[in-house]
Tab-separated table of C-alpha atoms in Angstrom:
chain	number	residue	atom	x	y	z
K	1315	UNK	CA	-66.839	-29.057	94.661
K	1316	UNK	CA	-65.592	-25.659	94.175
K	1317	UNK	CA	-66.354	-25.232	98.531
K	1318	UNK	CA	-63.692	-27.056	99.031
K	1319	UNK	CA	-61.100	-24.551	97.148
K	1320	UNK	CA	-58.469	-23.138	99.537
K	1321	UNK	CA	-57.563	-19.291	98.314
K	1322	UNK	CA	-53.983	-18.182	99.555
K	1323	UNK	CA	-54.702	-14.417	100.911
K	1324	UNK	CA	-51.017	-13.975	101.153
K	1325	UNK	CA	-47.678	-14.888	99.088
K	1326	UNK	CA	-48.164	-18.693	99.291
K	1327	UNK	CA	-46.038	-20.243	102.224
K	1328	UNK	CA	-43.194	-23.367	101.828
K	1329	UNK	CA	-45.582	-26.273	101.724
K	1330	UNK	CA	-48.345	-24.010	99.288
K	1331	UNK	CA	-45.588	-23.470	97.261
K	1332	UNK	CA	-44.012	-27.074	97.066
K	1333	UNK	CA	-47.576	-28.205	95.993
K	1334	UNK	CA	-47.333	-25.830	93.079
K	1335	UNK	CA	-43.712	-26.464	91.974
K	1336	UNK	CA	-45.056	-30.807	91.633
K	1337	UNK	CA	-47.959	-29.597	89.492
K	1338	UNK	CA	-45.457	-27.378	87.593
K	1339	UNK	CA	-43.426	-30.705	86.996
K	1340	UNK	CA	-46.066	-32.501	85.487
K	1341	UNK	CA	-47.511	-29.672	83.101
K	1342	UNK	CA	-46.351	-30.907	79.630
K	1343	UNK	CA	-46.366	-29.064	76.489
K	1344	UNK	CA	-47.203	-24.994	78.911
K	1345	UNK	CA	-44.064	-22.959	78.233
K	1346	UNK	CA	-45.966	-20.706	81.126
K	1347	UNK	CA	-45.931	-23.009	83.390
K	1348	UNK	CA	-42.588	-22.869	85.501
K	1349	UNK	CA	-43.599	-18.968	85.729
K	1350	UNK	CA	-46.404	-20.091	88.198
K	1351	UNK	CA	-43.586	-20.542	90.944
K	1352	UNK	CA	-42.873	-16.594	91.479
K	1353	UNK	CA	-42.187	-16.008	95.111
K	1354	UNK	CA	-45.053	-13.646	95.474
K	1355	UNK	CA	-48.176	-15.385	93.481
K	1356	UNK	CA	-51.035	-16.652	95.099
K	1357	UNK	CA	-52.887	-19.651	94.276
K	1358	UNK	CA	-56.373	-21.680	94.025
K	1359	UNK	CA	-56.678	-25.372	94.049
K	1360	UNK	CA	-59.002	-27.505	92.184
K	1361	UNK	CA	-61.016	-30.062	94.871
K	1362	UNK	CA	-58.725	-32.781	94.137
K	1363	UNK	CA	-55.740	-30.654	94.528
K	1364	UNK	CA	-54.547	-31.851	90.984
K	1365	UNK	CA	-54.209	-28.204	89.728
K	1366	UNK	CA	-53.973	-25.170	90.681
K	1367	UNK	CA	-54.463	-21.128	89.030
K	1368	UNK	CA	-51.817	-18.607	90.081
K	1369	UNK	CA	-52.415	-15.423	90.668
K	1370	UNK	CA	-51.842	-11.813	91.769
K	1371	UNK	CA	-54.323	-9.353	93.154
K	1372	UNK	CA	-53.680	-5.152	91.780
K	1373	UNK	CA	-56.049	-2.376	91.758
K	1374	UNK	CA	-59.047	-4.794	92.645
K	1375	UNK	CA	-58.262	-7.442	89.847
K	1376	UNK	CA	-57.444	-10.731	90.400
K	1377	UNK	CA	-55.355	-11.650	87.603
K	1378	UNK	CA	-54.570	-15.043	86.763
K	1379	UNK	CA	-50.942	-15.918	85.081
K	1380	UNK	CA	-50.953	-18.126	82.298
K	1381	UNK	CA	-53.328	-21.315	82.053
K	1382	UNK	CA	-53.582	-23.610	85.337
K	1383	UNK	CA	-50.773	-25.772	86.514
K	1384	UNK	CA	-51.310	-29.515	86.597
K	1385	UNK	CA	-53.280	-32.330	85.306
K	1386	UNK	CA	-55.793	-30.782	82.749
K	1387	UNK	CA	-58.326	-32.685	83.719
K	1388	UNK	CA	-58.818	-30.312	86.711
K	1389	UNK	CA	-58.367	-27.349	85.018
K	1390	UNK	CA	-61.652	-26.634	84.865
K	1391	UNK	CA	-62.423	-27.209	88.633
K	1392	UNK	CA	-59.299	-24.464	89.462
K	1393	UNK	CA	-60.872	-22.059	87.592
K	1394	UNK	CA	-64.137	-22.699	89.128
K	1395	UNK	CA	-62.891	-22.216	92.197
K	1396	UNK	CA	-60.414	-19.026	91.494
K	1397	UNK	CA	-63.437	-17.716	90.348
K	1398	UNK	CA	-65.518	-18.430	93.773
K	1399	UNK	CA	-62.364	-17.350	95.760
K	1400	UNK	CA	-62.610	-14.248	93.730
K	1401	UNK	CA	-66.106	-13.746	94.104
K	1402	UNK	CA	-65.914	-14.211	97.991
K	1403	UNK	CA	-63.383	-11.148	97.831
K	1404	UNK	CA	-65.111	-9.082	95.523
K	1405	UNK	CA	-62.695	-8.725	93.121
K	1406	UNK	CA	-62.612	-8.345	89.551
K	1407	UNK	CA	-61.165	-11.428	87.392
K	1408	UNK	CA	-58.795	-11.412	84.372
K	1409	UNK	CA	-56.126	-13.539	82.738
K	1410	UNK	CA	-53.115	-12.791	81.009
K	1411	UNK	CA	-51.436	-14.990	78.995
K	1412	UNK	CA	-54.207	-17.246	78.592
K	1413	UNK	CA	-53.692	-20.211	76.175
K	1414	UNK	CA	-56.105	-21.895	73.484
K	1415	UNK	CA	-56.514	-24.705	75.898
K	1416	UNK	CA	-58.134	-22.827	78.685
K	1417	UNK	CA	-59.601	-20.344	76.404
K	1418	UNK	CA	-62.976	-21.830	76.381
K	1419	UNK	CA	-62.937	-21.835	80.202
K	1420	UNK	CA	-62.344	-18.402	80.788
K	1421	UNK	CA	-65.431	-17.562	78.242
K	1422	UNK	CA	-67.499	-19.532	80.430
K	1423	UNK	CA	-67.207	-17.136	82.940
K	1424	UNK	CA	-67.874	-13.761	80.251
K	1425	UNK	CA	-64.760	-13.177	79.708
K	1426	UNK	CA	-63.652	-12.014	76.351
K	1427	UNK	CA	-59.926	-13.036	74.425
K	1428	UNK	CA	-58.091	-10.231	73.182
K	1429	UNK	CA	-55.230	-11.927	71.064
K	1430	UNK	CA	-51.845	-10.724	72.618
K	1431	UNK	CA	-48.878	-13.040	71.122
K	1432	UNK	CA	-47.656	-16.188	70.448
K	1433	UNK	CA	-45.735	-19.150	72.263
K	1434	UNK	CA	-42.463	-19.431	70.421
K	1435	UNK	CA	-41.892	-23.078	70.443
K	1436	UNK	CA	-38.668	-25.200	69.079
K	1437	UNK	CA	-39.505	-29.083	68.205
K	1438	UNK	CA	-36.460	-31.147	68.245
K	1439	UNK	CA	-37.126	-33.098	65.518
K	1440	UNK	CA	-38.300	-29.739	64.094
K	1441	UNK	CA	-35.758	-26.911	64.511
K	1442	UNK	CA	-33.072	-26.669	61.701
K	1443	UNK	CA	-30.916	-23.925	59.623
K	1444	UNK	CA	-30.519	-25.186	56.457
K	1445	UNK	CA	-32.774	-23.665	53.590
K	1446	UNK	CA	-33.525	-20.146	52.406
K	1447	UNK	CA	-36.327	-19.874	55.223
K	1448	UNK	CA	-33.466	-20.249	57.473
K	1449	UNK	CA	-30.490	-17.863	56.308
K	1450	UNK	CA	-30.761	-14.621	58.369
K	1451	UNK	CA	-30.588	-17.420	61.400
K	1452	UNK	CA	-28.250	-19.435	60.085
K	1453	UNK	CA	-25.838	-16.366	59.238
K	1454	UNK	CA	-26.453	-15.107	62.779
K	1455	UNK	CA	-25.390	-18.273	64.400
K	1456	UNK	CA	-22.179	-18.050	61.524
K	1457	UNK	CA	-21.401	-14.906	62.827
K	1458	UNK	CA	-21.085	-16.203	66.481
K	1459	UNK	CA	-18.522	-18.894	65.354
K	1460	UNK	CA	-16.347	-16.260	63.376
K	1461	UNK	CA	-15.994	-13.920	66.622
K	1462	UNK	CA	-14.462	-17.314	68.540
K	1463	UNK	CA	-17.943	-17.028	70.592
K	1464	UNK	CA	-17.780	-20.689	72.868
K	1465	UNK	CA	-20.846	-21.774	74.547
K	1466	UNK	CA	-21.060	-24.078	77.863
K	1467	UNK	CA	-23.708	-25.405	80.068
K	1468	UNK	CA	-24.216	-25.682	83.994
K	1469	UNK	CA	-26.642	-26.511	86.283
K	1470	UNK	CA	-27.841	-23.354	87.477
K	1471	UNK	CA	-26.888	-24.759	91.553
K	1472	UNK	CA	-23.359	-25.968	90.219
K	1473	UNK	CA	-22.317	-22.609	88.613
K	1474	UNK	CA	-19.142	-21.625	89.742
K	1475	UNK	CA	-18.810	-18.619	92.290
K	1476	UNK	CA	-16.812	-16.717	89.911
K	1477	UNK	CA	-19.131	-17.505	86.724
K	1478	UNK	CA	-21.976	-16.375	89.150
K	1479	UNK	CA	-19.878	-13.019	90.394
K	1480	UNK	CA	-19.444	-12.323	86.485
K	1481	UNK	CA	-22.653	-12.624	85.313
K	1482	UNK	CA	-24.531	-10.409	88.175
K	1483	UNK	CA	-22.305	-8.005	86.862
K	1484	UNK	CA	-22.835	-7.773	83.615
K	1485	UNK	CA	-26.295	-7.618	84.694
K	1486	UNK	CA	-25.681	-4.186	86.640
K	1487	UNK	CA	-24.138	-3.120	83.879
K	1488	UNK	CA	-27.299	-3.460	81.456
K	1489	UNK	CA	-29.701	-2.298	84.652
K	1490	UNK	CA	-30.944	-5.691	84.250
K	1491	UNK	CA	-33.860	-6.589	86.980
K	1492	UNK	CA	-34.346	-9.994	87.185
K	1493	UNK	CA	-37.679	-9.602	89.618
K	1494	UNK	CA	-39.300	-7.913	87.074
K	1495	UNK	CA	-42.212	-9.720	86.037
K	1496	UNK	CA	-45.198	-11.687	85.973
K	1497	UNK	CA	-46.596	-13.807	83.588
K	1498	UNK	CA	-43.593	-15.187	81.840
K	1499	UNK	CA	-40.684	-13.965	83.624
K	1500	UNK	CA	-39.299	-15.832	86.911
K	1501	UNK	CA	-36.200	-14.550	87.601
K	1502	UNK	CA	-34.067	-14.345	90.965
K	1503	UNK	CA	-31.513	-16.007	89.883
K	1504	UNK	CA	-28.898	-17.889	92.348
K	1505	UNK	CA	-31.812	-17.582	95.194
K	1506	UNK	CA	-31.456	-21.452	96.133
K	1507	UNK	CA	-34.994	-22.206	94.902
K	1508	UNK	CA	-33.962	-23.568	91.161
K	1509	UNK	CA	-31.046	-25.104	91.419
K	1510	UNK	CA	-31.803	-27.732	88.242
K	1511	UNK	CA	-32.278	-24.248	86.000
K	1512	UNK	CA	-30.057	-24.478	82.594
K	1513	UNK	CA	-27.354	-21.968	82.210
K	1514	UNK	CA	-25.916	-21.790	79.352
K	1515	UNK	CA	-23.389	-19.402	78.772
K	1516	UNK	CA	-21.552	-17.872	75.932
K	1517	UNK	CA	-17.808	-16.900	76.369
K	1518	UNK	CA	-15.878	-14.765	73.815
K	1519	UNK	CA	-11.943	-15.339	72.767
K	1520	UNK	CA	-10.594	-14.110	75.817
K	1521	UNK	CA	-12.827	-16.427	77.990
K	1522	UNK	CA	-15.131	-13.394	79.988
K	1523	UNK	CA	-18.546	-13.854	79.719
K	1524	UNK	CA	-20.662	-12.367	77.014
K	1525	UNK	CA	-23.861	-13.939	77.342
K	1526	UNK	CA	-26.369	-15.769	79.343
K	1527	UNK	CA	-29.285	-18.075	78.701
K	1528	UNK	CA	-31.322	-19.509	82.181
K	1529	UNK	CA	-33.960	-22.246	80.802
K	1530	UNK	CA	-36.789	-23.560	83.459
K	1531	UNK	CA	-37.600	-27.207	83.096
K	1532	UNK	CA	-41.709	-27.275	82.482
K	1533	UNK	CA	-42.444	-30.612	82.979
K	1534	UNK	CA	-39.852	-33.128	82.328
K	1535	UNK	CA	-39.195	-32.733	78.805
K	1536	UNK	CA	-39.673	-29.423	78.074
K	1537	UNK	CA	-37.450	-25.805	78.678
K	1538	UNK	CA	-38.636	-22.559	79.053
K	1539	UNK	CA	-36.190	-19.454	78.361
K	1540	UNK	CA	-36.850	-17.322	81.679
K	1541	UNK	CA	-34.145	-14.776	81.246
K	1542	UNK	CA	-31.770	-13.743	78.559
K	1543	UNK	CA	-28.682	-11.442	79.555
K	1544	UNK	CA	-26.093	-9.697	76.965
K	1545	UNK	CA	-23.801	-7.755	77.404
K	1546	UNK	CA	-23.308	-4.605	74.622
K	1547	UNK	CA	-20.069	-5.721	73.530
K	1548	UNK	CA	-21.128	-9.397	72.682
K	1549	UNK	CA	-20.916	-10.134	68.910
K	1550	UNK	CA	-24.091	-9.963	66.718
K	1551	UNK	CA	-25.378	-13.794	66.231
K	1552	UNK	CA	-24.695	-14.713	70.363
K	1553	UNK	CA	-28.168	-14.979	71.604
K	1554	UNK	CA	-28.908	-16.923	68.150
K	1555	UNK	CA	-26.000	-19.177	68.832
K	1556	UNK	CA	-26.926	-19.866	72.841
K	1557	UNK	CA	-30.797	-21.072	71.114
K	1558	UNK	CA	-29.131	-23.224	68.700
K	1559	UNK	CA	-26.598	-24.898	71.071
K	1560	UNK	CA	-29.187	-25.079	73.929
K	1561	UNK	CA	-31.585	-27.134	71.539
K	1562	UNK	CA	-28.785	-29.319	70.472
K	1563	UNK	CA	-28.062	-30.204	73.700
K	1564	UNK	CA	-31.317	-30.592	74.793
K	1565	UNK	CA	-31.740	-33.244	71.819
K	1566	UNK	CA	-28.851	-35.085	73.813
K	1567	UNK	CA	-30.769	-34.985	77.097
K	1568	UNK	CA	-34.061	-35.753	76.275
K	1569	UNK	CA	-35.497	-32.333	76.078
K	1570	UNK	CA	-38.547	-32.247	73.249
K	1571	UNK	CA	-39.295	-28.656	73.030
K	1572	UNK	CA	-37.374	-25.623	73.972
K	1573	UNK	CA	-39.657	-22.577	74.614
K	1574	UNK	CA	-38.262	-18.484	73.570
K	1575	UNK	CA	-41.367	-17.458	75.623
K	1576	UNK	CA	-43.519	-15.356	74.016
K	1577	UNK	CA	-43.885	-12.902	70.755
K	1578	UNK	CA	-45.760	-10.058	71.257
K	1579	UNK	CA	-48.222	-9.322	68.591
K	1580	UNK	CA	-46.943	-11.056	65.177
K	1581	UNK	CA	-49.994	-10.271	63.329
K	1582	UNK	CA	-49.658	-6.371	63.995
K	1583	UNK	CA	-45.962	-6.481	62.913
K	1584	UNK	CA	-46.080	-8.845	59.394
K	1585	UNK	CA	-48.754	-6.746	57.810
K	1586	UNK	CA	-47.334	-3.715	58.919
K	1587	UNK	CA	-48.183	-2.288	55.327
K	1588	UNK	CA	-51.759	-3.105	55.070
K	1589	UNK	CA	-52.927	-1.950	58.644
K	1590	UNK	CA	-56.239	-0.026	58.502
K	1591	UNK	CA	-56.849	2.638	60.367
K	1592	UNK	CA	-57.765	0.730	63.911
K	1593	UNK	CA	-54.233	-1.426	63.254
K	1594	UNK	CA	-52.254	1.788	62.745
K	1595	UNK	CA	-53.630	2.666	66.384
K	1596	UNK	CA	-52.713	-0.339	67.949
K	1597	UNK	CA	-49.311	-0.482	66.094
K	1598	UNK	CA	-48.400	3.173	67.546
K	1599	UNK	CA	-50.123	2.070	70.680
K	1600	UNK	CA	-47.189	-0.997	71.104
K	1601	UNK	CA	-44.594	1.552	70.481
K	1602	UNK	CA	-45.327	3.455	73.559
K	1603	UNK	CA	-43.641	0.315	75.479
K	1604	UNK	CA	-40.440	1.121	74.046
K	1605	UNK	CA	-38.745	2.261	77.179
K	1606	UNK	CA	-39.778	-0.829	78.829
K	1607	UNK	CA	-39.995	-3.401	76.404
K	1608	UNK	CA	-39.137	-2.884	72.439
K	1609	UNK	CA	-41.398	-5.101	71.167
K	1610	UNK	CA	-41.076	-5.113	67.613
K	1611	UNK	CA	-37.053	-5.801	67.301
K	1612	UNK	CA	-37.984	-9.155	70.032
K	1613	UNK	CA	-41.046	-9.867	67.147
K	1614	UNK	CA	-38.103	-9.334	64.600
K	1615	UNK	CA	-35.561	-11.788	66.302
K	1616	UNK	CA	-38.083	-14.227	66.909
K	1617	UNK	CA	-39.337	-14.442	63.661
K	1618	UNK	CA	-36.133	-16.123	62.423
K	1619	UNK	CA	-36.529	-19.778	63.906
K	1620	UNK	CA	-40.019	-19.797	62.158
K	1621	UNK	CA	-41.691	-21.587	65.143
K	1622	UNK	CA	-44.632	-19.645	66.141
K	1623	UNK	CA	-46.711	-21.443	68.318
K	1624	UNK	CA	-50.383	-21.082	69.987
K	1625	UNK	CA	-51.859	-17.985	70.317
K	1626	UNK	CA	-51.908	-16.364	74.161
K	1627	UNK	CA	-54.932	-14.219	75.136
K	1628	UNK	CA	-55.820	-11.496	77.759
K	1629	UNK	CA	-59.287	-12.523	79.261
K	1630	UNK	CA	-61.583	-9.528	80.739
K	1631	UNK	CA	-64.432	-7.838	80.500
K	1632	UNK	CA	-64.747	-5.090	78.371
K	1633	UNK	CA	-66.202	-2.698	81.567
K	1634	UNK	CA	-63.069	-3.358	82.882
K	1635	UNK	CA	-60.223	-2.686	80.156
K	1636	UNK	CA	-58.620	-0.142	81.875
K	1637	UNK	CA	-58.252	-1.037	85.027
K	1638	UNK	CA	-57.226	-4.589	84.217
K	1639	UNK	CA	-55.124	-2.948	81.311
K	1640	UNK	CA	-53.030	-0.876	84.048
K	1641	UNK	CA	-53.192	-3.576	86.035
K	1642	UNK	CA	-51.190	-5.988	83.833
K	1643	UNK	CA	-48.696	-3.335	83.210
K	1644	UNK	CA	-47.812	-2.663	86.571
K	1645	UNK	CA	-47.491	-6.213	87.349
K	1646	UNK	CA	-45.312	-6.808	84.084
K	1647	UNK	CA	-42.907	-4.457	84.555
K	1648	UNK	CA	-42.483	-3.249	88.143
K	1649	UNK	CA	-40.277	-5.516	90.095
């Protein structure tokens, strides 16, 4: 079976890519899954062509993004054959953002999970603000409202030009990249290729721009958030406010679930008084991504919707933590 897998040795071409983005579409229930269309993965079919594993190759790793694409029945024949194309090249083989579904896969293969985060997922039938579990978010999204902070939506291909001119600079003035990125971040927006993302946008009392949500469709009833944008004068409670409206209107549209990506490292952050020795480590160790990513305030944001989700996992083996650990790092965060 798996000598009939096709490896892409290059940034996959139109048709490669096409085949991807109609596995993408029918991927329910992976908030990873629109992620697999960035311009410059690679990618291994199963046999049947039914799914697929993306993938990038750095510092002799080939590292796989997310869980495969497609019909899960196949999963396990992409990763068979990733693992063969892999082989063939004599590279290395590691996963980031691994899900439990796939998990078990990856172990197959000697690969051990090293918990990194969790999806952040919102239910429609399950999100709400009422209750005492719910105040710091519901006074955020209050907050919003009191600074006149109005909220519209757009087809990401319909956005005006002016709308488009405004928010490209408000992202110059943050330094925000939006081709940095690997495993959960898309990005490029207004490059033609997504023209059915969700914009939503949040305007303050003089009408100029404040805020931006872009949501990815993964499958046909889900949304992914690929990239936030807000700009420093934009009222405390606005990127609450855009999550709140953007599942309301996704309950008029048919959306189930609206993905906030991914939390790093909950765990590490909600027993931040009882950490042993090892956890104090890893806690300080997290910190030293501050300049690139502050990932305890996103923990402390997240926390508020109270919709922690599966548990994602790097796969590797242990011989190979640092290189697959610089790896990841350079493919997260260099654009």
């Amino acid at each position: 079976m798996a000598r009939h897998a096709r490896a892409v040795q290059q940034p996959a071409d139109e048709a490669t890519w096409l085949r991807v983005r109609d596995l993408v579409a029918i991927s329910e229930a992976d908030p990873l899954a629109p992620f697999a269309l960035r311009p410059e993965k690679q990618y291994v079919f199963s046999a049947d062509g039914d799914a697929a594993v993306s993938y990038r190759v750095k510092f002799g790793v080939a590292m796989a993004s997310g869980d495969p694409v497609g019909e899960p029945a196949s999963w396990q024949a992409a990763v068979d054959a990733f693992v063969l194309a892999a082989k063939a090249r004599k590279l290395r083989i590691a996963v980031i953002g691994a899900g439990e579904r796939a998990k078990q896969m990856w172990a197959g293969y000697g690969l051990s999970a090293v918990p990194i985060g969790r999806d952040v997922v919102l239910g429609r039938e399950q999100f709400q603000v009422t209750g005492r579990r719910y105040r710091n978010l519901r006074q955020a999204i209050q907050r919003s409202r009191n600074a006149g902070i109005t909220v519209e939506f757009s087809r990401e291909g319909e956005l005006p030009a002016a709308d488009i001119l405004e928010l490209r600079g408000m992202m110059a003035h943050q330094r925000k990249v939006d081709s940095r990125g690997f495993s959960m971040i898309l990005g490029r927006l207004f490059n033609g290729l997504e023209p059915d993302a969700i914009m939503v946008i949040a305007r303050g009392p003089d009408g100029h721009m404040v805020a931006a949500h872009r949501y990815l469709w993964a499958g046909k009833q889900d949304l992914s958030l690929d990239l936030p944008v807000r700009a420093r004068r934009s009222p405390n409670g606005t990127d609450e406010r855009l999550v709140a409206e953007t599942i309301k209107w996704g309950q008029e549209n048919g959306v189930e679930r609206v993905s906030l990506a991914f939390a790093p490292f909950p765990d590490l952050f909600v027993n931040r008084k009882n950490l042993g020795v090892l956890g104090k480590l890893a806690y300080g160790a997290v910190h030293l991504l501050d300049p690139l990513i502050k990932v305890e305030a996103l923990y402390r944001y997240l926390r508020k919707f109270h919709a922690f989700d599966q548990e994602r996992y790097v796969m590797l083996r242990w011989r190979n933590t640092l290189r697959v650990a610089l790896a990841a790092l350079l493919l997260e965060f260099s654009s």
